[in-house]
Tab-separated table of C-alpha atoms in Angstrom:
chain	number	residue	atom	x	y	z
A	1	MET	CA	-28.922	-46.575	31.230
A	2	SER	CA	-30.921	-43.361	31.172
A	3	VAL	CA	-34.681	-43.858	31.560
A	4	ARG	CA	-37.107	-40.985	31.228
A	5	GLU	CA	-40.734	-41.989	31.327
A	6	PHE	CA	-44.040	-41.109	32.933
A	7	VAL	CA	-45.680	-43.988	34.785
A	8	VAL	CA	-49.454	-43.564	35.129
A	9	LEU	CA	-50.750	-45.057	38.376
A	10	GLY	CA	-54.302	-43.701	38.259
A	11	THR	CA	-56.482	-41.560	35.993
A	12	ALA	CA	-59.856	-41.049	37.717
A	13	SER	CA	-61.209	-37.765	39.006
A	14	GLN	CA	-63.177	-37.458	42.247
A	15	VAL	CA	-64.090	-41.142	42.593
A	16	PRO	CA	-62.333	-44.282	41.323
A	17	THR	CA	-64.102	-46.637	38.940
A	18	ARG	CA	-63.729	-50.335	38.171
A	19	HIS	CA	-61.134	-49.443	35.525
A	20	ARG	CA	-59.563	-46.261	36.880
A	21	ASN	CA	-57.798	-45.692	40.187
A	22	HIS	CA	-57.513	-42.299	41.827
A	23	ASN	CA	-54.668	-40.117	40.586
A	24	GLY	CA	-51.019	-41.057	40.919
A	25	TYR	CA	-48.064	-40.535	38.579
A	26	LEU	CA	-44.326	-41.177	38.740
A	27	LEU	CA	-41.840	-39.394	36.519
A	28	ARG	CA	-38.657	-41.425	36.132
A	29	TRP	CA	-35.848	-39.024	35.320
A	30	ASP	CA	-32.634	-41.010	34.978
A	31	ALA	CA	-31.694	-41.994	38.540
A	32	GLU	CA	-34.462	-39.963	40.211
A	33	GLY	CA	-38.191	-40.395	40.646
A	34	ILE	CA	-40.812	-37.700	41.236
A	35	LEU	CA	-44.208	-38.857	42.526
A	36	PHE	CA	-47.113	-36.565	41.656
A	37	ASP	CA	-50.519	-36.428	43.375
A	38	PRO	CA	-50.726	-39.768	45.187
A	39	GLY	CA	-54.447	-40.376	45.565
A	40	GLU	CA	-56.110	-43.223	47.413
A	41	GLY	CA	-54.777	-46.618	46.331
A	42	THR	CA	-51.450	-45.302	45.027
A	43	GLN	CA	-49.389	-47.762	47.073
A	44	ARG	CA	-51.168	-50.738	45.480
A	45	GLN	CA	-50.887	-49.207	42.002
A	46	MET	CA	-47.171	-48.780	42.566
A	47	LEU	CA	-46.934	-52.509	43.225
A	48	ARG	CA	-48.816	-53.282	40.015
A	49	ALA	CA	-46.613	-50.902	38.009
A	50	GLY	CA	-43.324	-52.152	39.436
A	51	VAL	CA	-42.633	-48.886	41.276
A	52	ALA	CA	-40.891	-49.186	44.657
A	53	ALA	CA	-40.679	-46.720	47.512
A	54	HIS	CA	-36.935	-46.578	46.805
A	55	ASP	CA	-37.784	-45.013	43.417
A	56	ILE	CA	-39.188	-41.860	45.036
A	57	ASP	CA	-36.926	-38.841	45.572
A	58	ARG	CA	-39.597	-36.112	45.529
A	59	ILE	CA	-43.322	-35.927	46.111
A	60	CYS	CA	-45.230	-33.092	44.423
A	61	VAL	CA	-48.837	-32.455	45.445
A	62	THR	CA	-50.817	-30.006	43.305
A	63	HIS	CA	-53.599	-29.437	45.876
A	64	PHE	CA	-55.366	-31.037	48.806
A	65	HIS	CA	-58.489	-32.552	47.336
A	66	GLY	CA	-58.710	-36.202	48.318
A	67	ASP	CA	-58.303	-37.716	44.870
A	68	HIS	CA	-54.877	-36.050	44.689
A	69	SER	CA	-53.585	-36.578	48.220
A	70	LEU	CA	-55.303	-39.302	50.256
A	71	GLY	CA	-52.596	-41.774	49.275
A	72	LEU	CA	-49.912	-39.674	50.935
A	73	ALA	CA	-50.299	-41.430	54.284
A	74	GLY	CA	-49.648	-44.871	52.845
A	75	VAL	CA	-46.822	-43.760	50.581
A	76	ILE	CA	-44.987	-41.902	53.354
A	77	GLN	CA	-45.357	-44.830	55.736
A	78	ARG	CA	-44.106	-47.216	53.040
A	79	ILE	CA	-41.047	-45.006	52.502
A	80	ASN	CA	-40.348	-45.384	56.222
A	81	LEU	CA	-41.149	-49.090	56.361
A	82	ASP	CA	-38.736	-49.777	53.504
A	83	ARG	CA	-36.101	-47.492	55.066
A	84	VAL	CA	-35.454	-45.614	51.844
A	85	PRO	CA	-31.745	-44.708	52.081
A	86	HIS	CA	-31.858	-41.302	50.395
A	87	PRO	CA	-33.554	-38.016	51.360
A	88	VAL	CA	-37.114	-37.443	50.138
A	89	THR	CA	-38.478	-33.928	49.575
A	90	ALA	CA	-42.181	-33.038	49.552
A	91	HIS	CA	-43.622	-30.005	47.739
A	92	PHE	CA	-47.221	-28.904	48.273
A	93	PRO	CA	-49.277	-25.705	48.633
A	94	ALA	CA	-48.255	-23.916	51.811
A	95	SER	CA	-51.899	-23.154	52.548
A	96	GLY	CA	-52.450	-26.906	52.939
A	97	GLN	CA	-49.772	-27.453	55.569
A	98	ARG	CA	-52.364	-28.696	58.079
A	99	PHE	CA	-53.597	-31.313	55.621
A	100	PHE	CA	-50.065	-32.501	54.884
A	101	ASP	CA	-49.357	-32.772	58.618
A	102	ARG	CA	-52.526	-34.803	59.198
A	103	LEU	CA	-51.732	-37.188	56.356
A	104	ARG	CA	-48.069	-37.567	57.296
A	105	TYR	CA	-48.950	-38.446	60.883
A	106	SER	CA	-52.416	-39.912	60.399
A	107	THR	CA	-51.527	-43.148	62.232
A	108	ALA	CA	-48.748	-44.512	64.416
A	109	TYR	CA	-45.589	-45.749	62.674
A	110	HIS	CA	-41.842	-45.777	63.204
A	111	GLU	CA	-40.330	-42.803	61.385
A	112	THR	CA	-37.008	-43.854	59.865
A	113	VAL	CA	-36.695	-41.491	56.905
A	114	GLY	CA	-36.416	-37.732	57.132
A	115	ILE	CA	-38.837	-36.141	54.682
A	116	THR	CA	-37.958	-32.533	53.937
A	117	GLU	CA	-41.002	-30.308	53.535
A	118	GLU	CA	-40.686	-27.468	51.022
A	119	PRO	CA	-44.137	-25.883	50.569
A	120	VAL	CA	-45.016	-23.609	47.640
A	121	SER	CA	-46.649	-20.210	48.034
A	122	GLY	CA	-47.443	-17.066	46.061
A	123	GLU	CA	-47.533	-17.325	42.292
A	124	GLY	CA	-44.929	-20.086	42.279
A	125	ALA	CA	-41.183	-20.504	42.402
A	126	VAL	CA	-38.140	-22.490	41.365
A	127	LEU	CA	-38.281	-25.338	43.869
A	128	ALA	CA	-35.026	-27.083	43.005
A	129	ASP	CA	-32.085	-26.363	40.716
A	130	THR	CA	-29.883	-29.409	40.244
A	131	PRO	CA	-27.357	-30.415	37.559
A	132	ALA	CA	-30.039	-32.731	36.113
A	133	TYR	CA	-33.080	-30.418	36.111
A	134	ARG	CA	-34.809	-27.323	37.403
A	135	LEU	CA	-38.161	-27.931	39.107
A	136	GLU	CA	-40.633	-25.048	38.851
A	137	ALA	CA	-44.148	-24.454	40.155
A	138	ARG	CA	-46.852	-22.078	38.946
A	139	ARG	CA	-50.183	-21.256	40.525
A	140	LEU	CA	-53.313	-22.576	38.809
A	141	SER	CA	-57.020	-21.646	39.010
A	142	HIS	CA	-59.061	-24.008	41.183
A	143	PRO	CA	-61.477	-23.571	44.127
A	144	VAL	CA	-58.627	-24.488	46.501
A	145	GLU	CA	-55.036	-23.346	46.087
A	146	SER	CA	-53.418	-25.462	43.392
A	147	TYR	CA	-50.025	-25.529	41.686
A	148	GLY	CA	-48.712	-27.172	38.559
A	149	TYR	CA	-45.136	-28.375	38.199
A	150	ARG	CA	-42.579	-28.237	35.412
A	151	LEU	CA	-39.214	-29.937	35.064
A	152	VAL	CA	-36.637	-28.319	32.758
A	153	GLU	CA	-33.353	-29.948	31.780
A	154	PRO	CA	-30.416	-27.537	31.280
A	155	ASP	CA	-29.449	-26.982	27.671
A	156	GLY	CA	-26.410	-28.905	26.481
A	157	ARG	CA	-24.373	-28.927	23.307
A	158	ARG	CA	-24.392	-31.258	20.313
A	159	ILE	CA	-21.038	-31.870	18.588
A	160	LEU	CA	-21.248	-31.560	14.787
A	161	PRO	CA	-18.878	-34.049	13.075
A	162	GLU	CA	-18.681	-32.042	9.851
A	163	ARG	CA	-17.410	-28.978	11.732
A	164	LEU	CA	-14.856	-31.083	13.601
A	165	ALA	CA	-13.612	-32.384	10.260
A	166	ALA	CA	-13.465	-28.890	8.788
A	167	HIS	CA	-11.147	-27.849	11.623
A	168	GLY	CA	-9.110	-31.058	11.444
A	169	ILE	CA	-10.027	-32.161	14.959
A	170	ALA	CA	-10.271	-35.896	15.681
A	171	GLY	CA	-9.474	-38.570	18.251
A	172	PRO	CA	-8.513	-37.506	21.796
A	173	ASP	CA	-8.593	-33.838	20.766
A	174	VAL	CA	-12.388	-34.003	20.598
A	175	GLY	CA	-12.617	-34.888	24.288
A	176	ARG	CA	-10.033	-32.250	25.168
A	177	LEU	CA	-12.051	-29.591	23.351
A	178	GLN	CA	-15.228	-30.634	25.167
A	179	ARG	CA	-13.527	-30.544	28.561
A	180	GLU	CA	-11.569	-27.324	28.127
A	181	GLY	CA	-13.880	-25.361	25.833
A	182	SER	CA	-11.207	-24.566	23.261
A	183	LEU	CA	-8.343	-26.136	21.352
A	184	GLY	CA	-5.925	-23.590	20.008
A	185	ALA	CA	-8.034	-21.049	18.125
A	186	VAL	CA	-11.042	-23.393	17.853
A	187	THR	CA	-13.764	-22.996	20.472
A	188	LEU	CA	-16.530	-25.398	21.407
A	189	ASP	CA	-19.021	-23.009	19.822
A	190	ASP	CA	-17.215	-23.425	16.503
A	191	VAL	CA	-17.906	-27.166	16.325
A	192	SER	CA	-21.218	-27.584	18.122
A	193	GLU	CA	-24.731	-26.233	18.518
A	194	VAL	CA	-27.080	-25.837	21.456
A	195	ARG	CA	-28.999	-28.997	22.329
A	196	ARG	CA	-32.212	-27.874	24.001
A	197	GLY	CA	-32.959	-29.618	27.278
A	198	GLN	CA	-36.099	-31.692	27.670
A	199	ARG	CA	-39.157	-30.223	29.390
A	200	VAL	CA	-42.020	-31.980	31.151
A	201	ALA	CA	-45.052	-30.348	32.788
A	202	PHE	CA	-47.731	-31.683	35.112
A	203	VAL	CA	-50.954	-29.648	35.199
A	204	MET	CA	-53.851	-30.907	37.272
A	205	ASP	CA	-57.092	-29.338	38.465
A	206	THR	CA	-57.436	-25.896	36.927
A	207	ARG	CA	-59.462	-23.646	34.704
A	208	LEU	CA	-57.757	-21.991	31.751
A	209	CYS	CA	-55.185	-19.603	33.229
A	210	GLU	CA	-51.781	-18.049	32.648
A	211	GLY	CA	-50.133	-20.557	34.968
A	212	ALA	CA	-51.236	-23.534	32.882
A	213	GLU	CA	-50.087	-21.852	29.676
A	214	ALA	CA	-46.682	-20.955	31.142
A	215	LEU	CA	-46.095	-24.477	32.425
A	216	ALA	CA	-46.952	-26.000	29.040
A	217	GLU	CA	-44.801	-23.642	26.965
A	218	GLY	CA	-42.378	-25.579	24.763
A	219	CYS	CA	-42.840	-28.877	26.593
A	220	ASP	CA	-41.788	-32.201	25.154
A	221	LEU	CA	-44.370	-33.916	27.387
A	222	LEU	CA	-47.449	-32.294	28.934
A	223	VAL	CA	-49.589	-34.307	31.346
A	224	ILE	CA	-52.789	-32.343	31.856
A	225	GLU	CA	-56.250	-32.853	33.273
A	226	SER	CA	-59.235	-33.058	30.934
A	227	THR	CA	-61.990	-33.867	33.402
A	228	PHE	CA	-64.867	-32.943	31.109
A	229	LEU	CA	-65.826	-33.125	27.458
A	230	ASP	CA	-66.457	-29.877	25.610
A	231	GLU	CA	-70.237	-30.053	25.837
A	232	ASP	CA	-69.864	-29.766	29.623
A	233	ARG	CA	-67.591	-26.701	29.551
A	234	ARG	CA	-69.916	-24.825	31.904
A	235	LEU	CA	-69.522	-27.565	34.516
A	236	ALA	CA	-65.771	-27.460	33.959
A	237	ALA	CA	-65.620	-23.726	34.618
A	238	ASP	CA	-67.888	-23.952	37.669
A	239	HIS	CA	-65.765	-26.674	39.276
A	240	GLY	CA	-62.342	-25.390	38.217
A	241	HIS	CA	-61.478	-27.894	35.509
A	242	LEU	CA	-60.581	-28.198	31.833
A	243	THR	CA	-62.340	-29.884	28.948
A	244	ALA	CA	-60.551	-32.080	26.424
A	245	GLY	CA	-60.670	-29.324	23.818
A	246	GLN	CA	-59.364	-26.688	26.222
A	247	ALA	CA	-56.462	-28.888	27.325
A	248	ALA	CA	-55.598	-29.618	23.693
A	249	ARG	CA	-55.631	-25.922	22.777
A	250	VAL	CA	-53.237	-25.180	25.645
A	251	ALA	CA	-50.923	-27.863	24.240
A	252	ARG	CA	-51.352	-26.679	20.636
A	253	ASP	CA	-50.581	-23.050	21.432
A	254	ALA	CA	-47.597	-24.023	23.613
A	255	GLY	CA	-45.975	-26.195	20.933
A	256	VAL	CA	-46.189	-29.379	23.017
A	257	ARG	CA	-44.802	-32.485	21.325
A	258	HIS	CA	-46.636	-35.197	23.310
A	259	LEU	CA	-49.918	-34.511	25.095
A	260	VAL	CA	-51.205	-36.859	27.809
A	261	LEU	CA	-54.845	-36.357	28.840
A	262	THR	CA	-55.939	-37.706	32.221
A	263	HIS	CA	-58.188	-37.141	35.290
A	264	PHE	CA	-61.447	-38.195	33.662
A	265	SER	CA	-64.921	-37.794	35.136
A	266	GLN	CA	-66.757	-41.051	35.762
A	267	ARG	CA	-69.719	-39.690	33.796
A	268	TYR	CA	-68.105	-40.638	30.455
A	269	SER	CA	-67.972	-44.168	29.083
A	270	ASP	CA	-66.060	-43.627	25.817
A	271	PRO	CA	-62.435	-42.563	26.429
A	272	GLN	CA	-61.840	-42.094	22.700
A	273	GLU	CA	-64.176	-39.106	22.683
A	274	PHE	CA	-61.454	-37.210	24.568
A	275	GLU	CA	-59.049	-37.941	21.717
A	276	ARG	CA	-61.582	-36.908	19.077
A	277	GLN	CA	-62.241	-33.593	20.789
A	278	ALA	CA	-58.525	-32.947	21.313
A	279	ARG	CA	-57.869	-33.497	17.610
A	280	ALA	CA	-60.845	-31.333	16.685
A	281	ALA	CA	-59.275	-28.550	18.770
A	282	GLY	CA	-56.254	-28.605	16.471
A	283	PHE	CA	-53.618	-30.505	18.405
A	284	ASP	CA	-51.630	-32.556	15.871
A	285	GLY	CA	-48.744	-33.846	17.978
A	286	GLU	CA	-48.480	-37.198	19.689
A	287	LEU	CA	-51.500	-37.817	21.890
A	288	THR	CA	-52.209	-40.299	24.685
A	289	VAL	CA	-55.544	-40.702	26.460
A	290	ALA	CA	-54.092	-42.137	29.640
A	291	ARG	CA	-55.056	-45.484	31.124
A	292	ASP	CA	-53.968	-46.828	34.472
A	293	LEU	CA	-50.492	-48.406	34.339
A	294	ASP	CA	-49.552	-46.729	31.038
A	295	ARG	CA	-45.854	-45.951	30.638
A	296	VAL	CA	-45.283	-42.880	28.479
A	297	PRO	CA	-41.692	-42.208	27.363
A	298	VAL	CA	-40.448	-38.630	27.372
A	299	PRO	CA	-39.934	-37.828	23.666
A	300	LYS	CA	-36.356	-38.008	22.469
A	301	ARG	CA	-34.600	-34.718	21.989
A	302	GLY	CA	-35.303	-33.070	18.660
């Protein structure tokens, strides 16, 4: 059965709290799993969330601040300890290669799994193009080099029963038309319409920038940092972050269907204020103020 959901392992920025672990997120995409920004404590949060090392096919690190990467050492060693049977690919800013190397080999362990390193550089790139999705990266605006990630499913086609009936096509002929693209004078285009593929974006530490807007464009699910509330927008700009209102306006202008706010500063005690400010900014789609161990389904296709 197809499962597409975002598993939230941690939601704190800079330092963990009693209720929020450092960052960590797993996107389940059918038979694959993409782990984003494993901060300190990710391995234990995986246990609590029912996520195994075998579930990880890719690791995507936005940047090398500790709350987004200190869990790499434990996760990579667990992948090796559990002898994950499939290849694992790691994406991260090329400028942080030395940090990745230190974390990957921070202590002694028996390396049993080959992890393929595919760093990101420049303004971004298409990192993978598979039958199931295209994985893209775009550069963000933060004091250290940072990238956001976006997963795009290829468009498909939706068969329209009323058009099949109008052309007198039924039974095994429907499958033949789908496989071959035409049946006599009737083409697949005559009896179907484009079914837009699903899109998911992951945008962490950044100021407002073109990269964040491009990643969010047309997304079904946008997971985005909202470290500060709007009254602290100056702090947000100084430290390379977004406020709740800014993140919501990015989502509003991009036509996002489901917005997930995360990466909260420990200075705030009322999580619902993030929701209030996001709504005040004009976002009227589905909205989640993330909590550790939340499971957020990717919205069904429209």
